[in-house]
Amino acid sequence: MRIQLINPNTSADMTHAMALSAQSIALSTTQIIACTPEHGPKSIECAFDEVIASAALLDLIEQGKQQGVDAHIIACFGDPALDAARELADAPVIGIAEAGFQMASLIAHRFGVVTTLSRTLPASEHLLQKYGHQHKCSGVRATDIPVLALENIDPAAYQLLKQECLAAIEQDGAEAIVLGCAGMSSLVEKLSAELPVPIIDGVVAAVKLAESLHQLGLQTSKIGQYGQRVSKNFTGRYAHWSL
Ligand code: 2AL
């Protein structure tokens, strides 16, 4: 199968790192098509970044659809534009936050989330509520490590991340940890070796969910919320979206 792995920020280095994680876990018959938008924020760390990134992200979903990919992954922990992408796509669209929560809830009574900036805490809490996972979550913790500082992470920042994971386990009662950023994907092995609970990276969780859905022949439901978007004219730079 072919999985389109979209990094919605414009950092090509981050795309490369997550593509390596995805390919390392994927079946030999799975091809990962990693893509980076040309226009948009270098990293996504607030609601403004998400909204600006979403337009280019939807262009990439359309591109993947034209290429006939079998699944799309939105590899940013805010799951930006996930519902809109599902309206657009026929193949499954998986957000890494939802994938991480789903996987964690299967193997732990309660899971913690450890993410980047404190200002993103309400957004993560909001997603937990939206997906109905808030009762399974022991809490969301921030490290205040900026997304781009996760690339070639320095030892002090790594220790901070590990300390927050430990605090989630020891103080909040987390029995598994969901990593709250696609940029943490390359750290999952090291953290798993050093911490006493399962550590879940949403990128590889999404790859495995995509492969399962594909093998089961399951597509996005086109009845109801994720049905074809409403037909209308779009103007100006969005004229290509006219239906
Ligand atoms: C992210 C992420 O996964 N990619 C990005 O640009 N920002 N998440 C986050 N919590 O800041």
mmCIF file of C-alpha atoms and ligand atoms in Angstrom:
data_model
loop_
_atom_site.group_PDB
_atom_site.id
_atom_site.type_symbol
_atom_site.label_atom_id
_atom_site.label_comp_id
_atom_site.label_asym_id
_atom_site.label_seq_id
_atom_site.Cartn_x
_atom_site.Cartn_y
_atom_site.Cartn_z
ATOM 1 C CA MET A 1 0.000 0.000 0.000
ATOM 2 C CA ARG A 2 0.991 3.651 -0.353
ATOM 3 C CA ILE A 3 0.735 5.982 2.648
ATOM 4 C CA GLN A 4 1.031 9.727 2.180
ATOM 5 C CA LEU A 5 2.833 11.045 5.275
ATOM 6 C CA ILE A 6 2.260 14.790 5.484
ATOM 7 C CA ASN A 7 4.343 16.980 7.732
ATOM 8 C CA PRO A 8 2.146 20.103 7.816
ATOM 9 C CA ASN A 9 5.040 22.381 8.783
ATOM 10 C CA THR A 10 7.675 23.462 6.253
ATOM 11 C CA SER A 11 10.690 21.920 7.986
ATOM 12 C CA ALA A 12 12.023 19.374 5.464
ATOM 13 C CA ASP A 13 14.479 18.002 8.047
ATOM 14 C CA MET A 14 11.559 17.108 10.307
ATOM 15 C CA THR A 15 9.764 15.425 7.389
ATOM 16 C CA HIS A 16 12.894 13.390 6.681
ATOM 17 C CA ALA A 17 13.195 12.279 10.330
ATOM 18 C CA MET A 18 9.550 11.196 10.591
ATOM 19 C CA ALA A 19 9.749 9.410 7.233
ATOM 20 C CA LEU A 20 12.665 7.354 8.566
ATOM 21 C CA SER A 21 10.607 6.374 11.651
ATOM 22 C CA ALA A 22 7.598 5.523 9.506
ATOM 23 C CA GLN A 23 9.556 3.476 6.980
ATOM 24 C CA SER A 24 11.416 1.588 9.716
ATOM 25 C CA ILE A 25 8.154 0.245 11.179
ATOM 26 C CA ALA A 26 6.105 -0.148 7.984
ATOM 27 C CA LEU A 27 5.511 -3.499 6.277
ATOM 28 C CA SER A 28 7.883 -4.232 3.395
ATOM 29 C CA THR A 29 4.891 -3.860 1.071
ATOM 30 C CA THR A 30 4.112 -0.352 2.371
ATOM 31 C CA GLN A 31 5.533 2.668 0.594
ATOM 32 C CA ILE A 32 5.772 5.891 2.613
ATOM 33 C CA ILE A 33 5.353 9.013 0.488
ATOM 34 C CA ALA A 34 6.546 11.826 2.739
ATOM 35 C CA CYS A 35 5.706 15.407 1.848
ATOM 36 C CA THR A 36 6.370 18.909 3.104
ATOM 37 C CA PRO A 37 4.294 21.951 2.104
ATOM 38 C CA GLU A 38 6.050 24.738 0.243
ATOM 39 C CA HIS A 39 4.155 27.519 2.006
ATOM 40 C CA GLY A 40 3.488 27.924 5.705
ATOM 41 C CA PRO A 41 5.044 28.036 9.157
ATOM 42 C CA LYS A 42 8.369 26.303 9.888
ATOM 43 C CA SER A 43 6.752 24.735 12.942
ATOM 44 C CA ILE A 44 3.203 24.578 14.289
ATOM 45 C CA GLU A 45 2.936 25.790 17.876
ATOM 46 C CA CYS A 46 -0.306 27.779 18.178
ATOM 47 C CA ALA A 47 -3.766 28.163 16.635
ATOM 48 C CA PHE A 48 -2.555 30.790 14.151
ATOM 49 C CA ASP A 49 0.158 28.446 12.831
ATOM 50 C CA GLU A 50 -2.432 25.670 12.480
ATOM 51 C CA VAL A 51 -4.862 27.760 10.459
ATOM 52 C CA ILE A 52 -2.181 29.072 8.084
ATOM 53 C CA ALA A 53 -0.702 25.571 7.648
ATOM 54 C CA SER A 54 -4.099 24.018 6.933
ATOM 55 C CA ALA A 55 -4.572 25.465 3.427
ATOM 56 C CA ALA A 56 -1.330 23.959 2.094
ATOM 57 C CA LEU A 57 -2.056 20.756 3.989
ATOM 58 C CA LEU A 58 -5.397 20.373 2.185
ATOM 59 C CA ASP A 59 -3.645 20.955 -1.164
ATOM 60 C CA LEU A 60 -1.335 18.041 -0.294
ATOM 61 C CA ILE A 61 -4.310 15.829 0.642
ATOM 62 C CA GLU A 62 -5.822 16.582 -2.783
ATOM 63 C CA GLN A 63 -2.485 15.802 -4.433
ATOM 64 C CA GLY A 64 -2.309 12.468 -2.591
ATOM 65 C CA LYS A 65 -5.883 11.707 -3.604
ATOM 66 C CA GLN A 66 -5.028 12.380 -7.278
ATOM 67 C CA GLN A 67 -2.052 10.018 -6.933
ATOM 68 C CA GLY A 68 -4.385 7.345 -5.520
ATOM 69 C CA VAL A 69 -2.678 6.856 -2.148
ATOM 70 C CA ASP A 70 -4.306 4.321 0.183
ATOM 71 C CA ALA A 71 -4.102 6.456 3.367
ATOM 72 C CA HIS A 72 -3.072 9.937 4.449
ATOM 73 C CA ILE A 73 -1.359 10.766 7.743
ATOM 74 C CA ILE A 74 -1.387 14.278 9.211
ATOM 75 C CA ALA A 75 1.831 14.257 11.220
ATOM 76 C CA CYS A 76 1.397 17.160 13.593
ATOM 77 C CA PHE A 77 0.149 16.694 17.144
ATOM 78 C CA GLY A 78 -2.642 19.276 16.830
ATOM 79 C CA ASP A 79 -4.224 17.079 14.106
ATOM 80 C CA PRO A 80 -4.725 20.281 12.044
ATOM 81 C CA ALA A 81 -7.511 20.208 9.443
ATOM 82 C CA LEU A 82 -8.253 16.540 10.168
ATOM 83 C CA ASP A 83 -12.024 16.815 9.689
ATOM 84 C CA ALA A 84 -11.637 18.900 6.516
ATOM 85 C CA ALA A 85 -9.121 16.392 5.146
ATOM 86 C CA ARG A 86 -11.599 13.575 5.762
ATOM 87 C CA GLU A 87 -14.252 15.510 3.830
ATOM 88 C CA LEU A 88 -11.824 15.754 0.938
ATOM 89 C CA ALA A 89 -10.332 12.255 0.953
ATOM 90 C CA ASP A 90 -11.824 8.861 0.240
ATOM 91 C CA ALA A 91 -8.927 6.961 1.780
ATOM 92 C CA PRO A 92 -8.556 7.026 5.595
ATOM 93 C CA VAL A 93 -6.963 10.161 7.060
ATOM 94 C CA ILE A 94 -5.227 9.641 10.399
ATOM 95 C CA GLY A 95 -4.007 12.351 12.755
ATOM 96 C CA ILE A 96 -1.045 11.449 14.953
ATOM 97 C CA ALA A 97 -2.670 12.700 18.177
ATOM 98 C CA GLU A 98 -5.770 10.557 17.681
ATOM 99 C CA ALA A 99 -3.579 7.603 16.624
ATOM 100 C CA GLY A 100 -1.423 7.969 19.735
ATOM 101 C CA PHE A 101 -4.448 8.185 22.061
ATOM 102 C CA GLN A 102 -6.104 5.166 20.419
ATOM 103 C CA MET A 103 -2.986 2.984 20.700
ATOM 104 C CA ALA A 104 -2.275 4.074 24.287
ATOM 105 C CA SER A 105 -5.830 3.376 25.409
ATOM 106 C CA LEU A 106 -5.449 -0.245 24.234
ATOM 107 C CA ILE A 107 -2.448 -0.979 26.417
ATOM 108 C CA ALA A 108 -2.814 1.237 29.483
ATOM 109 C CA HIS A 109 -5.589 2.047 31.918
ATOM 110 C CA ARG A 110 -4.443 5.681 31.899
ATOM 111 C CA PHE A 111 -1.887 7.392 29.671
ATOM 112 C CA GLY A 112 -0.053 10.684 29.959
ATOM 113 C CA VAL A 113 0.831 13.091 27.176
ATOM 114 C CA VAL A 114 4.156 14.946 27.119
ATOM 115 C CA THR A 115 4.307 17.763 24.618
ATOM 116 C CA THR A 116 6.227 20.881 23.573
ATOM 117 C CA LEU A 117 5.138 24.386 24.625
ATOM 118 C CA SER A 118 2.891 25.113 27.634
ATOM 119 C CA ARG A 119 0.672 27.207 25.419
ATOM 120 C CA THR A 120 -0.324 24.060 23.488
ATOM 121 C CA LEU A 121 -1.694 22.351 26.641
ATOM 122 C CA PRO A 122 -5.297 23.579 26.148
ATOM 123 C CA ALA A 123 -5.195 22.435 22.512
ATOM 124 C CA SER A 124 -4.131 18.908 23.525
ATOM 125 C CA GLU A 125 -6.749 18.814 26.289
ATOM 126 C CA HIS A 126 -9.343 19.939 23.798
ATOM 127 C CA LEU A 127 -8.392 17.103 21.419
ATOM 128 C CA LEU A 128 -8.632 14.546 24.233
ATOM 129 C CA GLN A 129 -12.166 15.778 24.930
ATOM 130 C CA LYS A 130 -13.123 15.856 21.265
ATOM 131 C CA TYR A 131 -11.979 12.259 20.748
ATOM 132 C CA GLY A 132 -13.519 11.065 24.035
ATOM 133 C CA HIS A 133 -10.181 10.056 25.563
ATOM 134 C CA GLN A 134 -10.078 12.543 28.444
ATOM 135 C CA HIS A 135 -11.082 9.909 31.011
ATOM 136 C CA LYS A 136 -8.180 7.704 29.911
ATOM 137 C CA CYS A 137 -5.640 10.511 30.210
ATOM 138 C CA SER A 138 -3.787 11.141 33.475
ATOM 139 C CA GLY A 139 -2.711 14.596 32.322
ATOM 140 C CA VAL A 140 -0.867 16.558 29.668
ATOM 141 C CA ARG A 141 2.575 17.945 30.515
ATOM 142 C CA ALA A 142 4.639 20.490 28.622
ATOM 143 C CA THR A 143 8.419 20.610 28.324
ATOM 144 C CA ASP A 144 8.603 24.103 26.785
ATOM 145 C CA ILE A 145 10.982 22.700 24.191
ATOM 146 C CA PRO A 146 10.219 24.443 20.856
ATOM 147 C CA VAL A 147 9.357 22.043 18.026
ATOM 148 C CA LEU A 148 12.454 22.838 15.976
ATOM 149 C CA ALA A 149 14.740 22.318 18.994
ATOM 150 C CA LEU A 150 13.713 18.641 18.902
ATOM 151 C CA GLU A 151 15.822 18.202 15.741
ATOM 152 C CA ASN A 152 19.313 17.352 16.989
ATOM 153 C CA ILE A 153 18.025 17.712 20.547
ATOM 154 C CA ASP A 154 20.678 18.817 23.032
ATOM 155 C CA PRO A 155 21.294 16.662 26.132
ATOM 156 C CA ALA A 156 19.707 19.171 28.544
ATOM 157 C CA ALA A 157 16.482 19.325 26.531
ATOM 158 C CA TYR A 158 16.409 15.520 26.277
ATOM 159 C CA GLN A 159 16.749 15.247 30.078
ATOM 160 C CA LEU A 160 13.880 17.725 30.460
ATOM 161 C CA LEU A 161 11.688 15.610 28.197
ATOM 162 C CA LYS A 162 12.604 12.450 30.116
ATOM 163 C CA GLN A 163 11.960 14.191 33.466
ATOM 164 C CA GLU A 164 8.456 15.231 32.357
ATOM 165 C CA CYS A 165 7.746 11.647 31.254
ATOM 166 C CA LEU A 166 8.916 10.417 34.677
ATOM 167 C CA ALA A 167 6.788 13.021 36.462
ATOM 168 C CA ALA A 168 3.784 11.915 34.391
ATOM 169 C CA ILE A 169 4.398 8.325 35.536
ATOM 170 C CA GLU A 170 5.271 8.982 39.193
ATOM 171 C CA GLN A 171 3.074 11.983 39.997
ATOM 172 C CA ASP A 172 0.119 11.682 37.612
ATOM 173 C CA GLY A 173 -0.183 7.892 37.467
ATOM 174 C CA ALA A 174 0.493 7.551 33.736
ATOM 175 C CA GLU A 175 0.860 3.901 32.716
ATOM 176 C CA ALA A 176 1.961 4.800 29.177
ATOM 177 C CA ILE A 177 3.165 8.020 27.573
ATOM 178 C CA VAL A 178 2.028 9.516 24.280
ATOM 179 C CA LEU A 179 4.691 11.801 22.800
ATOM 180 C CA GLY A 180 3.069 15.119 21.911
ATOM 181 C CA CYS A 181 4.962 16.123 18.796
ATOM 182 C CA ALA A 182 5.935 14.502 15.489
ATOM 183 C CA GLY A 183 9.412 15.879 16.093
ATOM 184 C CA MET A 184 9.763 13.458 19.025
ATOM 185 C CA SER A 185 9.417 10.445 16.716
ATOM 186 C CA SER A 186 13.171 9.810 16.534
ATOM 187 C CA LEU A 187 13.409 9.788 20.360
ATOM 188 C CA VAL A 188 10.916 6.995 21.017
ATOM 189 C CA GLU A 189 13.468 4.165 21.083
ATOM 190 C CA LYS A 190 15.792 5.886 23.542
ATOM 191 C CA LEU A 191 12.912 6.956 25.810
ATOM 192 C CA SER A 192 11.398 3.452 25.674
ATOM 193 C CA ALA A 193 14.712 1.962 26.797
ATOM 194 C CA GLU A 194 15.053 4.401 29.696
ATOM 195 C CA LEU A 195 11.483 4.602 31.035
ATOM 196 C CA PRO A 196 9.396 1.894 32.741
ATOM 197 C CA VAL A 197 6.171 2.299 30.704
ATOM 198 C CA PRO A 198 5.288 1.989 27.002
ATOM 199 C CA ILE A 199 6.146 5.129 25.016
ATOM 200 C CA ILE A 200 3.927 5.814 22.023
ATOM 201 C CA ASP A 201 4.931 7.845 19.007
ATOM 202 C CA GLY A 202 1.864 8.973 17.054
ATOM 203 C CA VAL A 203 3.679 8.798 13.709
ATOM 204 C CA VAL A 204 4.349 5.066 13.849
ATOM 205 C CA ALA A 205 0.979 4.474 15.575
ATOM 206 C CA ALA A 206 -0.670 6.173 12.587
ATOM 207 C CA VAL A 207 1.301 4.042 10.105
ATOM 208 C CA LYS A 208 0.162 0.839 11.809
ATOM 209 C CA LEU A 209 -3.470 2.017 12.012
ATOM 210 C CA ALA A 210 -3.339 2.949 8.315
ATOM 211 C CA GLU A 211 -2.022 -0.505 7.413
ATOM 212 C CA SER A 212 -4.757 -2.174 9.504
ATOM 213 C CA LEU A 213 -7.542 -0.119 7.930
ATOM 214 C CA HIS A 214 -6.156 -0.853 4.467
ATOM 215 C CA GLN A 215 -5.917 -4.580 5.090
ATOM 216 C CA LEU A 216 -9.496 -4.568 6.378
ATOM 217 C CA GLY A 217 -10.629 -2.656 3.281
ATOM 218 C CA LEU A 218 -11.971 0.234 5.383
ATOM 219 C CA GLN A 219 -12.246 3.712 3.886
ATOM 220 C CA THR A 220 -13.481 7.056 5.232
ATOM 221 C CA SER A 221 -17.285 6.987 5.510
ATOM 222 C CA LYS A 222 -18.792 9.316 2.949
ATOM 223 C CA ILE A 223 -22.180 9.456 4.659
ATOM 224 C CA GLY A 224 -22.676 12.334 7.113
ATOM 225 C CA GLN A 225 -19.896 14.466 8.565
ATOM 226 C CA TYR A 226 -17.147 13.286 6.228
ATOM 227 C CA GLY A 227 -19.344 13.331 3.124
ATOM 228 C CA GLN A 228 -18.312 15.310 0.033
ATOM 229 C CA ARG A 229 -17.880 18.972 0.968
ATOM 230 C CA VAL A 230 -20.640 21.420 0.038
ATOM 231 C CA SER A 231 -20.526 22.381 -3.622
ATOM 232 C CA LYS A 232 -19.879 26.100 -4.264
ATOM 233 C CA ASN A 233 -17.623 28.625 -5.930
ATOM 234 C CA PHE A 234 -14.368 29.701 -4.317
ATOM 235 C CA THR A 235 -12.703 32.942 -5.366
ATOM 236 C CA GLY A 236 -9.198 34.381 -5.637
ATOM 237 C CA ARG A 237 -6.301 32.175 -4.606
ATOM 238 C CA TYR A 238 -8.759 29.442 -3.568
ATOM 239 C CA ALA A 239 -10.604 29.310 -6.923
ATOM 240 C CA HIS A 240 -9.162 25.821 -7.530
ATOM 241 C CA TRP A 241 -11.433 24.529 -4.778
ATOM 242 C CA SER A 242 -14.631 25.471 -6.675
ATOM 243 C CA LEU A 243 -17.006 22.531 -7.038
HETATM 244 C C1 2AL B 1 3.831 19.930 16.537
HETATM 245 C C2 2AL B 1 4.093 18.872 15.634
HETATM 246 O O1 2AL B 1 3.878 17.685 15.846
HETATM 247 N N1 2AL B 1 4.594 19.448 14.520
HETATM 248 C C3 2AL B 1 4.656 20.778 14.709
HETATM 249 O O2 2AL B 1 5.090 21.594 13.884
HETATM 250 N N2 2AL B 1 4.163 21.044 15.953
HETATM 251 N N3 2AL B 1 3.315 19.669 17.786
HETATM 252 C C4 2AL B 1 3.424 20.448 18.904
HETATM 253 N N4 2AL B 1 2.916 19.964 20.038
HETATM 254 O O3 2AL B 1 3.961 21.548 18.890
#
